[in-house]
Short mmCIF file of C-alpha atoms in Angstrom, two decimals:
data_model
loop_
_atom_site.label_atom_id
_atom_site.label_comp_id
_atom_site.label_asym_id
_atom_site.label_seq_id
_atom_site.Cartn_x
_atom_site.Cartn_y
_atom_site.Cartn_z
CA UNK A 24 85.65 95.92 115.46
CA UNK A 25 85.83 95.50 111.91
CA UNK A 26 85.76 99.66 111.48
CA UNK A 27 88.18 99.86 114.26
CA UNK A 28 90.94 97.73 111.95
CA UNK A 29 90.16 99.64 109.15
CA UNK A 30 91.06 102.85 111.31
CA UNK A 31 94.14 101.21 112.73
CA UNK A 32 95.09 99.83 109.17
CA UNK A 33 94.99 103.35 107.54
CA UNK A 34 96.67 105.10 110.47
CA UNK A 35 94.12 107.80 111.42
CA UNK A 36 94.14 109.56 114.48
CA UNK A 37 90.66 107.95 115.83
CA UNK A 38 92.84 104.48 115.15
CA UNK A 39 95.65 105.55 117.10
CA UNK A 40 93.63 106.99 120.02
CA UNK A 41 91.41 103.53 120.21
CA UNK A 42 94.99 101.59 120.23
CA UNK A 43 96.35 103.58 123.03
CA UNK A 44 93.19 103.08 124.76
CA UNK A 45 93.54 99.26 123.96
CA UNK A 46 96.80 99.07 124.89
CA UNK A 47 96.45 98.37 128.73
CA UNK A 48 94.26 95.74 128.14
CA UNK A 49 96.52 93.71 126.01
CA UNK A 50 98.83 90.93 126.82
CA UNK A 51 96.80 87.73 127.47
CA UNK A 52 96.28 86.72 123.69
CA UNK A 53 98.62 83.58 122.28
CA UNK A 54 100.08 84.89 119.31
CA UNK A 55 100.60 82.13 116.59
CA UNK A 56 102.66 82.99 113.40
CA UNK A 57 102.49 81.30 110.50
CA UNK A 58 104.48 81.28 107.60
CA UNK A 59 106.57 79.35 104.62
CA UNK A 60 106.63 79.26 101.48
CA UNK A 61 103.89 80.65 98.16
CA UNK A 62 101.43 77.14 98.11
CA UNK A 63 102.66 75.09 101.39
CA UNK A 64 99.07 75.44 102.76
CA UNK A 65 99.50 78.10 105.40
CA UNK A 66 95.92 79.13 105.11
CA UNK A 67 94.16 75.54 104.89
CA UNK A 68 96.64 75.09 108.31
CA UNK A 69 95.48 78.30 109.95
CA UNK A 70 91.33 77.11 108.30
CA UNK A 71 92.01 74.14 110.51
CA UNK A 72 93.67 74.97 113.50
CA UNK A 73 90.91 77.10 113.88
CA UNK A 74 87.92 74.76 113.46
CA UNK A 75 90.36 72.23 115.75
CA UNK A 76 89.90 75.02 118.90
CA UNK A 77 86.56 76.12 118.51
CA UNK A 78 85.63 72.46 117.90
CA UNK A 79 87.59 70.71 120.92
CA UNK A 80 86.83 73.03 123.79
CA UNK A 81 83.47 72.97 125.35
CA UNK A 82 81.69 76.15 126.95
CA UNK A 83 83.48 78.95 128.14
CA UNK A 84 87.25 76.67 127.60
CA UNK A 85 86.38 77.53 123.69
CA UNK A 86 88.72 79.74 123.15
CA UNK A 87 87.60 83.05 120.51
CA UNK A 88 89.85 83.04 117.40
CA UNK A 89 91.23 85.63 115.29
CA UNK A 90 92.69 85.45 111.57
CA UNK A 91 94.95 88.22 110.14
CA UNK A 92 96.00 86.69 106.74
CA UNK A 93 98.54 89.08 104.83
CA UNK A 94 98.61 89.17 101.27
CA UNK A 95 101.44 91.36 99.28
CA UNK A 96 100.39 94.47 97.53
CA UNK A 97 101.06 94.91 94.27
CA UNK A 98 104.41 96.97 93.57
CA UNK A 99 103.31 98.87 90.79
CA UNK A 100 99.49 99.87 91.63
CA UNK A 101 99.39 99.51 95.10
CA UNK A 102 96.45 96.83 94.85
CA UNK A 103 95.97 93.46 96.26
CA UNK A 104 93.98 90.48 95.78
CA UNK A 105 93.66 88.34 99.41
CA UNK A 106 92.37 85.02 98.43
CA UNK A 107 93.46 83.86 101.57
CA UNK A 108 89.55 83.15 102.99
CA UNK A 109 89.19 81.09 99.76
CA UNK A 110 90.80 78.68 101.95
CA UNK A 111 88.67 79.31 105.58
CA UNK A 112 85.46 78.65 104.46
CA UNK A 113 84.89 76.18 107.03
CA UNK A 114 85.00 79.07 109.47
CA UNK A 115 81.91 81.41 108.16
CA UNK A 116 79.37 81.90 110.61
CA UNK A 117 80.97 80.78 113.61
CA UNK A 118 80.81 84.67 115.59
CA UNK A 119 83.66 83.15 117.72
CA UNK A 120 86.13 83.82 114.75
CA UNK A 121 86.99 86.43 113.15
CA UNK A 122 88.84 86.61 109.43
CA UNK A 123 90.61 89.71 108.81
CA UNK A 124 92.74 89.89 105.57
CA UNK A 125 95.06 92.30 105.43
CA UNK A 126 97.24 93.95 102.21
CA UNK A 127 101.02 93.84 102.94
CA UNK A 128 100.96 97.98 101.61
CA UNK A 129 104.74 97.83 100.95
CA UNK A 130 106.50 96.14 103.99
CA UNK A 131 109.20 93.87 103.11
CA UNK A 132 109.01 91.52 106.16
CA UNK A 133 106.41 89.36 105.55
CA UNK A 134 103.79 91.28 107.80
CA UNK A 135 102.06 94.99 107.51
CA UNK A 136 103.11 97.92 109.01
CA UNK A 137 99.64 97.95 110.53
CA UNK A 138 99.46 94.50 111.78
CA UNK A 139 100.72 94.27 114.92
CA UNK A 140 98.09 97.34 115.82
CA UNK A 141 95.33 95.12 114.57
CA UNK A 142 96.59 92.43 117.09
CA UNK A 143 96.65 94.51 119.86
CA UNK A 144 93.04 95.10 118.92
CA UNK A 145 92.22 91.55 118.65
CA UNK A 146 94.08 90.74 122.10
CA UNK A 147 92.05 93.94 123.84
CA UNK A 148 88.91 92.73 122.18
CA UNK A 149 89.24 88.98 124.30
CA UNK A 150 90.52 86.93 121.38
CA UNK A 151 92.56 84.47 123.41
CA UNK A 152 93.92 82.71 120.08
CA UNK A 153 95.22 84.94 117.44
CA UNK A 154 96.62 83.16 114.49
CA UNK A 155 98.64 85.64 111.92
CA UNK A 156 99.21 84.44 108.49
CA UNK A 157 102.24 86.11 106.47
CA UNK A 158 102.91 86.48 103.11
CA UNK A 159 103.96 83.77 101.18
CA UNK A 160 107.48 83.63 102.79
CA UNK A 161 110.65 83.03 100.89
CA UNK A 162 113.83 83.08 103.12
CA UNK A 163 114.17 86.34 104.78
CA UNK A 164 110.67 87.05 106.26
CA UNK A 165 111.53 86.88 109.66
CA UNK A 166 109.35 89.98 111.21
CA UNK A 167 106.65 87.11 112.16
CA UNK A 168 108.73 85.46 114.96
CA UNK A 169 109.33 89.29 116.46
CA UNK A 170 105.51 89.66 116.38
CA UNK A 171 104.60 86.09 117.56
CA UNK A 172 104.87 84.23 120.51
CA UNK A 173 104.99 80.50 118.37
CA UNK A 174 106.09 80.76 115.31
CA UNK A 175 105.31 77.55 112.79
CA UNK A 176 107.16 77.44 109.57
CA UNK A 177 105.25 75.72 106.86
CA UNK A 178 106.84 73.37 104.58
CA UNK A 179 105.46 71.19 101.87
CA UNK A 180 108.02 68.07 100.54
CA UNK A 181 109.80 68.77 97.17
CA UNK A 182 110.84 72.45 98.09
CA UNK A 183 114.64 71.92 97.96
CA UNK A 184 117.75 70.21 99.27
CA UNK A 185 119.34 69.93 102.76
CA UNK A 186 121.31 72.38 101.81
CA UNK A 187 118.00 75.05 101.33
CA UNK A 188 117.39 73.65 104.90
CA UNK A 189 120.70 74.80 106.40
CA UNK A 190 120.56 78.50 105.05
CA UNK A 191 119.99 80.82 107.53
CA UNK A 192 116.75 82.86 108.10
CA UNK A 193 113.33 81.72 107.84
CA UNK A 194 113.99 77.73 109.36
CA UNK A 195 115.86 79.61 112.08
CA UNK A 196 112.87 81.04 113.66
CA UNK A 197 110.71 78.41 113.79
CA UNK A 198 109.55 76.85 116.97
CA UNK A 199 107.25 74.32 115.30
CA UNK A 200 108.55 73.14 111.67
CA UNK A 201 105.21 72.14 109.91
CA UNK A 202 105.15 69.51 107.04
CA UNK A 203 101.97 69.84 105.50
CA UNK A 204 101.14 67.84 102.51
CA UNK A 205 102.93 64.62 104.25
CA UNK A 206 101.16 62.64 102.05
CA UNK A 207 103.00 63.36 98.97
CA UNK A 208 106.39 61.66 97.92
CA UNK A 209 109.17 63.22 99.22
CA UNK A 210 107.72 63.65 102.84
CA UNK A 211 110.15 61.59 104.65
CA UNK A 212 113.15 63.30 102.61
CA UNK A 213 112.03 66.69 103.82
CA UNK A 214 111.75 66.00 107.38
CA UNK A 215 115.27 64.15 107.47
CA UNK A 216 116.59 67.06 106.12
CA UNK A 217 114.63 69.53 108.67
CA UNK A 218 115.97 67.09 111.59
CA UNK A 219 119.47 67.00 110.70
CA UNK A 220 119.19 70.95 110.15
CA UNK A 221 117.96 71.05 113.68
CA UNK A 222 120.43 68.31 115.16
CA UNK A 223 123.18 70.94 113.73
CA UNK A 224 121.85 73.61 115.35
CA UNK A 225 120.92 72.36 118.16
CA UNK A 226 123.80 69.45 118.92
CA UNK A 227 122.81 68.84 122.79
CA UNK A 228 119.18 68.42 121.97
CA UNK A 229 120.00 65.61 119.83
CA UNK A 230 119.28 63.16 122.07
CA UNK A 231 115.64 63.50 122.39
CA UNK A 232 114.49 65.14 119.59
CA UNK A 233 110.90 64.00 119.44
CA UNK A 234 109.95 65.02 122.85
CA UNK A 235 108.18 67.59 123.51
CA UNK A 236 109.74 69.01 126.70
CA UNK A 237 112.38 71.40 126.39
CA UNK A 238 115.91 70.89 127.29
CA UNK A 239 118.52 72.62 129.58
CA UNK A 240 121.92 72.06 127.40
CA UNK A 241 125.09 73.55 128.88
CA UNK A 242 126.84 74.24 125.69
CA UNK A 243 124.59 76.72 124.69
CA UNK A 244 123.20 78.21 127.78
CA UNK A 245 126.31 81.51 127.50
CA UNK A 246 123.69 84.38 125.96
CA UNK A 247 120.67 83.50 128.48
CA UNK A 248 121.71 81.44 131.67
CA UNK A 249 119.00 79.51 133.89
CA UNK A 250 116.80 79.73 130.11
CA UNK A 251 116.48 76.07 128.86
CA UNK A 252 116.37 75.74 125.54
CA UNK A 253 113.61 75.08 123.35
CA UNK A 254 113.99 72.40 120.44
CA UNK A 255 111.97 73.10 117.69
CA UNK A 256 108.91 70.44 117.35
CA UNK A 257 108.26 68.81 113.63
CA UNK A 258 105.00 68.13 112.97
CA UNK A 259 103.08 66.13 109.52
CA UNK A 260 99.84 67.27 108.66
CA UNK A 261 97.93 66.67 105.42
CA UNK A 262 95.98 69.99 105.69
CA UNK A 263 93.04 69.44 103.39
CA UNK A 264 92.12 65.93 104.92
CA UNK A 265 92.43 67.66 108.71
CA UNK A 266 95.14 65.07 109.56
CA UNK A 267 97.60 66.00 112.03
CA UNK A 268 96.00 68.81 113.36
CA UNK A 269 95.25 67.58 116.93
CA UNK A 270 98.76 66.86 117.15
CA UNK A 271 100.05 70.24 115.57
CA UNK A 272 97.71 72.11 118.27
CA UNK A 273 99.49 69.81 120.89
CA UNK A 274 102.80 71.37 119.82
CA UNK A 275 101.87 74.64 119.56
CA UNK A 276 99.92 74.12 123.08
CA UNK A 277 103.74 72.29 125.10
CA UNK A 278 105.32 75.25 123.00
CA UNK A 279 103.01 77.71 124.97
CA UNK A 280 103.90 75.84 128.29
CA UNK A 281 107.44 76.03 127.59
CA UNK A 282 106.90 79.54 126.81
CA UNK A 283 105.22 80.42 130.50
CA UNK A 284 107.42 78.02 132.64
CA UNK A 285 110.92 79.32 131.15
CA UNK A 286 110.13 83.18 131.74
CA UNK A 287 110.50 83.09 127.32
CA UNK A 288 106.70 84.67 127.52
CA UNK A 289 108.04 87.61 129.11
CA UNK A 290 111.37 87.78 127.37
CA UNK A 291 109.79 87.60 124.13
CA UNK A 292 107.34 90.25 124.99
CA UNK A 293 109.79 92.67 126.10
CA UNK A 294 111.86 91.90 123.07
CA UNK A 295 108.62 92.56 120.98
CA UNK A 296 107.83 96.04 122.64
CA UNK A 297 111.36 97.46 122.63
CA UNK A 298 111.49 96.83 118.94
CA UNK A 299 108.05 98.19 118.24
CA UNK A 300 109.25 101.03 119.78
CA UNK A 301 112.52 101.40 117.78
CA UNK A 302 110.72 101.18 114.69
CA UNK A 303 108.13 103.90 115.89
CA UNK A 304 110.95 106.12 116.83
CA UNK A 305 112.46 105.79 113.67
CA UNK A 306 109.34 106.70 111.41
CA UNK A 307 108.56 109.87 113.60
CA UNK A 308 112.32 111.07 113.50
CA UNK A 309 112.54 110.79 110.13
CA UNK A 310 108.99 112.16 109.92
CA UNK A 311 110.12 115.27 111.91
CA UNK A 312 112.97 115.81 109.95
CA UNK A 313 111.38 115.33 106.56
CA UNK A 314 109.00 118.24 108.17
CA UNK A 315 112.07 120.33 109.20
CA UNK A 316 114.07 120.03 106.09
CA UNK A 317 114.05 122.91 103.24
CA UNK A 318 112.27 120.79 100.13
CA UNK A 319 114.93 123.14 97.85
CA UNK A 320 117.24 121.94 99.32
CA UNK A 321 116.55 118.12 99.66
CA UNK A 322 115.72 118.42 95.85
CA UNK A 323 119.63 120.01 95.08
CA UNK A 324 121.34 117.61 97.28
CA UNK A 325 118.72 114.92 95.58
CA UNK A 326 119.68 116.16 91.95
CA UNK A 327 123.82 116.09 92.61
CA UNK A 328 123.16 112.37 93.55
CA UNK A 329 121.46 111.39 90.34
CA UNK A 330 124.10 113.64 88.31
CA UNK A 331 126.30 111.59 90.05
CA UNK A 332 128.22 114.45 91.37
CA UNK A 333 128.12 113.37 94.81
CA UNK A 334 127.70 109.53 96.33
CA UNK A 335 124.84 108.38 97.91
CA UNK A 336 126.33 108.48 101.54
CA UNK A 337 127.80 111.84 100.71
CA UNK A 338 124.45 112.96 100.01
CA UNK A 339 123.15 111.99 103.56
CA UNK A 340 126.07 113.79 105.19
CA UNK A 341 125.09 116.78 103.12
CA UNK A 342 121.56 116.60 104.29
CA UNK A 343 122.18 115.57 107.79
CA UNK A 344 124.75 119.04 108.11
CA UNK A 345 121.80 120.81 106.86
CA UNK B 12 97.26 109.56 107.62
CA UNK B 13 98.48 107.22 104.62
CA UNK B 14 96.41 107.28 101.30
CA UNK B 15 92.82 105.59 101.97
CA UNK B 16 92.68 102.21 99.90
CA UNK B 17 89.24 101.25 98.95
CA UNK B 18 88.60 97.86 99.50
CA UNK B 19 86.56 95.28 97.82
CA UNK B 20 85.24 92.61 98.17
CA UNK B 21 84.42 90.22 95.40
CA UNK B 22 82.51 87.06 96.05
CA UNK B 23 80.27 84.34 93.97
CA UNK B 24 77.62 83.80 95.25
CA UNK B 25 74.92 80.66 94.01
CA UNK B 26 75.97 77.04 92.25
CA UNK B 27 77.83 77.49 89.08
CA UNK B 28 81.47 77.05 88.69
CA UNK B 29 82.44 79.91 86.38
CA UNK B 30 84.73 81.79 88.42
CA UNK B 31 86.70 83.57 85.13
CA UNK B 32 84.98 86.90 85.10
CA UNK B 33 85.24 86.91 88.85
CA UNK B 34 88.80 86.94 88.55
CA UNK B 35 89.25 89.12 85.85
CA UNK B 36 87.73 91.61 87.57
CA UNK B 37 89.40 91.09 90.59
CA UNK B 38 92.56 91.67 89.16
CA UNK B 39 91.68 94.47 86.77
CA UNK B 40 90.62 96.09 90.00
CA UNK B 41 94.13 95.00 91.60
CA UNK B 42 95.97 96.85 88.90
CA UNK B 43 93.86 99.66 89.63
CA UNK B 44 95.36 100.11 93.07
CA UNK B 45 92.05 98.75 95.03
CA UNK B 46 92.43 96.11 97.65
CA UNK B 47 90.16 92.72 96.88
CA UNK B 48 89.36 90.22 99.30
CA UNK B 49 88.49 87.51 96.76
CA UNK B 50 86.42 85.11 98.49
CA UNK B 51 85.78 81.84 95.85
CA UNK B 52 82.99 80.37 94.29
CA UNK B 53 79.79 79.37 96.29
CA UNK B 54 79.26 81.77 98.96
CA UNK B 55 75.44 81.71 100.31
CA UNK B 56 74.29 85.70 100.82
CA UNK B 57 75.54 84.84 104.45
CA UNK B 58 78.96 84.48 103.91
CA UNK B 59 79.25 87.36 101.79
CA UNK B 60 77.72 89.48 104.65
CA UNK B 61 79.97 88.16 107.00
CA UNK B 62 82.82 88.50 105.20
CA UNK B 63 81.53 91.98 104.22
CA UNK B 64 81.09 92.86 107.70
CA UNK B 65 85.18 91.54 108.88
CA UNK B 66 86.62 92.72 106.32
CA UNK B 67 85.17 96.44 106.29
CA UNK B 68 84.69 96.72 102.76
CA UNK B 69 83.64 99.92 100.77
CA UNK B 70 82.42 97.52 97.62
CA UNK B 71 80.86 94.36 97.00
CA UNK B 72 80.97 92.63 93.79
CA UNK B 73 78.82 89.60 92.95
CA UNK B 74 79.57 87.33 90.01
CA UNK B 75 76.46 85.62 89.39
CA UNK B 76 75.95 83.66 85.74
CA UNK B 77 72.81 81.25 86.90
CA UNK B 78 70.09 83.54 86.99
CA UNK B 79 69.23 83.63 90.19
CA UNK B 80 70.37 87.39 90.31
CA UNK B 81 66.97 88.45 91.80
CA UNK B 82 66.91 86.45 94.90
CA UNK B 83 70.36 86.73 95.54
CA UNK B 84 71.57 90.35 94.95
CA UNK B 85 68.45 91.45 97.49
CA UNK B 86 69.04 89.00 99.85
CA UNK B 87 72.83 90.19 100.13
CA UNK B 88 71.86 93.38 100.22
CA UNK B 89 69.51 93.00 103.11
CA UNK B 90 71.68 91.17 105.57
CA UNK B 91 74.09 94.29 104.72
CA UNK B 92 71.69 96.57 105.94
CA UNK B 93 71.00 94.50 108.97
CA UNK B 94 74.82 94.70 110.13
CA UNK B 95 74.91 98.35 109.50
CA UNK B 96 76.46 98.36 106.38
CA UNK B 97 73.63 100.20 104.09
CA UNK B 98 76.98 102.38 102.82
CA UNK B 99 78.36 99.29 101.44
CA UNK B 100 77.80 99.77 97.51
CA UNK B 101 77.14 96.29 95.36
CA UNK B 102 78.36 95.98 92.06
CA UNK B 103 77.21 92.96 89.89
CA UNK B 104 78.81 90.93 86.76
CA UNK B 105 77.29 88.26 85.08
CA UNK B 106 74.94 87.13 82.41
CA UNK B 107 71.67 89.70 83.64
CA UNK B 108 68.94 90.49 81.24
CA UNK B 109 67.87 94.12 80.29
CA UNK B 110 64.74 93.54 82.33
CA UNK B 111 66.52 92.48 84.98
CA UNK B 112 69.33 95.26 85.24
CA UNK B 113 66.40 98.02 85.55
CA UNK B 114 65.19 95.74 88.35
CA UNK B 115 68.63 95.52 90.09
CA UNK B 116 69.56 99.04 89.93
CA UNK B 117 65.84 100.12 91.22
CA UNK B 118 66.49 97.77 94.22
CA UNK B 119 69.72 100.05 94.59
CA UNK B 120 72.46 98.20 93.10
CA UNK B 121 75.49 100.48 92.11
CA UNK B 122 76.10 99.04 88.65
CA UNK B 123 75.47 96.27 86.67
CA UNK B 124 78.08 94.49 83.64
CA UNK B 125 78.10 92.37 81.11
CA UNK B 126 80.62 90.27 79.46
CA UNK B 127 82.77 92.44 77.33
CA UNK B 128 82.16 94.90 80.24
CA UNK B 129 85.23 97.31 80.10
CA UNK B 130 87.38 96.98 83.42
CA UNK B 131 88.97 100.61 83.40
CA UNK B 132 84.61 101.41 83.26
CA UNK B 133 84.14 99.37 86.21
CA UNK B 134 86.79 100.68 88.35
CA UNK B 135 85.71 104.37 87.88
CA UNK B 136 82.39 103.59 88.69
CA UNK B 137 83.46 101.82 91.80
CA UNK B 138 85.80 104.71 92.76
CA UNK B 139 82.98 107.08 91.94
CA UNK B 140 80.64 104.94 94.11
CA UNK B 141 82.92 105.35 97.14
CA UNK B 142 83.46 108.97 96.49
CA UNK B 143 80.34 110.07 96.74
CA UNK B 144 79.76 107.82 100.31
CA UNK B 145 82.30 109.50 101.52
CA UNK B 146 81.37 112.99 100.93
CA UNK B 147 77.55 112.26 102.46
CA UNK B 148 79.35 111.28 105.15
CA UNK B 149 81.28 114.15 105.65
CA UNK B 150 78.13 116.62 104.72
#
């Protein structure tokens, strides 16, 4: 397993033939994303939702679990340091979970290139949970709710104003909001300004917003008809004292009903495999042409650019024309 | 195929709370474009192996400062070898006297440092280490 990761990580051909062996047997994992912010507590979150399933289900209901924490990469030397299982020691030698850390190696979205072929991997191997930690996420590291079926967005009080909370991007694509640390000052401010963020966005909603079911609102049903809507949960959990977890794994459990009963699974899984596919289409065309092109001539075109004879999207004409 | 990253793994294993070399040499090996899983202060030889194992690592490093170097470094070393990683290579930092460094490297430890141990020394020797795995395996 652990070899196979390593394969799938680095991109080698023996990692590429194993995933499109996997492949068929994928689909029945629940993908959980987690992200938020450098110090919010993703990993003591994902340390304890972890011991919370193997620890509540009895027998063959004990669901396997599988980490990936990401961890940037260093810019400059291409090294990382993944201190993320400083946090999941609770976890070691339980063989029904499985810690993989992963280096970010460059990708900008929160995730690795590599780590949706590790899930795969993890989903083929029978790991029915699969809990995939991002990089410390600042507003724009969305990738995780393409990859994910429930995505939780961790947030710790004292992180900013309501106005932070009404930006667009990473609060947008949460389906659970997560307030860990709820026992420091500030807690009550933070999730006031998380539920009038939601009531904004989600004005028909408003009228129930602690339930857990979703809600069919006409005003909003024009992109996906017959599709209720789902309001995003908010949760308090105080991580490191393993408060609020039963109730976080509740969430994330109605969130997974929703999911199934609203045809969302599928929708999101579709959405997922056409954009893997985009993306793969994109390296290999621009692989194949970077194999096609004359390097004189990319380096000419390349040097008028920095002379700053020609402008960048000049350049690309000139190289598309060949 | 994108450029191979050798991974490490470094981990403290035994009761003292003197994590500072640990983490100087994690990030020394950081800047020296090697991925570490950093795993924390007081690890038993089990966790190590574990994480060892999940984590696919070329290297592990223990930082060990209490003495108990002998009874740890072979006991991690063991439950290696009993998950099929014999290839794994262990480095070791800490406070380790003479004696006990010809001991260590007889029992097949890769290398063994000091303080004042030079970084840029440690990450050759690692990438040396690895090196030479990987060409037995290929022969």
């Amino acid at each position: 397993m652990a070899r196979l990761l390593t394969q799938i990580e680095n991109d080698t051909p023996s990692g590429r033939a194993a995933l499109a062996e996997l492949f068929r047997h994928t689909g029945r994992a629940h993908l959980i994303g987690v992200t938020g912010a450098p110090g919010t507590g993703k990993s003591s979150l994902v340390n304890q939702l972890a011991r919370f399933y193997r620890q509540t289900g009895s027998g063959a209901a004990r669901p396997k679990v599988a980490i990936i924490a990401v961890d940037p990469s260093s810019p400059f030397s291409g090294g990382a340091i993944l201190g993320d299982r400083v946090r999941m020691r609770d976890l070691a030698g339980d063989a029904g979970v499985f810690i993989r850390s992963m280096a970010a190696r460059g990708s900008l979205g929160g995730l690795s290139a590599a780590t949706a072929g590790a899930v795969q991997a993890f989903d083929a191997a029978g790991y029915e949970m699969i809990l995939i930690e991002t990089v410390g996420a600042g507003q724009a590291e969305v990738d995780i709710a393409r990859l994910a079926h429930t995505t939780l967005v961790i947030e710790a009080p004292g992180l900013g104003d309501d106005i932070q909370a009404i930006k667009a991007g990473i609060l947008e694509i949460a389906d659970i909001l997560v307030i860990n640390k709820a026992d420091q000052p500030g807690a009550d401010n933070t999730e006031r300004a998380l539920r009038n963020m939601l009531e904004l966005a989600h004005p028909v909603g408003r009228a129930f917003p602690e339930a857990s079911r979703p809600f069919a609102s006409p005003g909003q049903m024009e992109t996906a008809p017959n599709i209720p809507l789902w309001m995003p949960l908010i949760r308090r959990t105080v991580a490191i004292q393993s408060l609020g977890i039963a109730e976080l794994a509740e969430a994330i459990a109605a969130h997974r009903q929703y999911l199934q009963e609203s045809g969302e699974w599928q929708r999101r899984e579709r959405q997922r495999l056409s954009s893997d596919l985009e993306t793969l289409l994109h390296e290999a065309l621009i692989a194949r042409w970077r194999a096609a092109v004359d390097e004189e001539y990319y380096r000419s075109v390349a040097n008028a650019l920095l002379t700053r004879q020609i402008s960048p999207h000049e350049a690309v004409a000139r190289l598309l024309r060949g | 195929m994108s450029e191979r990253k050798i991974r490490v793994l470094i981990a403290k294993p035994g009761l003292d709370g003197h994590d500072r070399g640990a983490k100087v040499v994690a990030r020394a090996l950081r800047d020296a474009g090697m991925e570490v899983i950093y795993t924390g202060l007081r690890q038993t030889p089990e966790m190590i192996a574990e994480a060892a194992l999940q984590e696919d690592v070329d290297v592990v490093g223990l930082s060990i400062l209490s003495g108990a170097h002998l009874t740890l470094a072979p006991r991690v070393m063991e439950l290696l070898k009993a998950n099929g990683q014999e290839n794994v290579r262990v480095f070791i930092g800490g406070i380790i006297p003479d004696e006990d460094t010809a001991q260590l490297l007889a029992l097949g430890v890769s290398g063994v440092y000091g303080p004042g141990a030079n970084t840029d020394e440690i990450a050759g020797d690692i990438r040396q280490a690895v090196a030479q795995i990987e060409s037995s395996a290929e022969a």
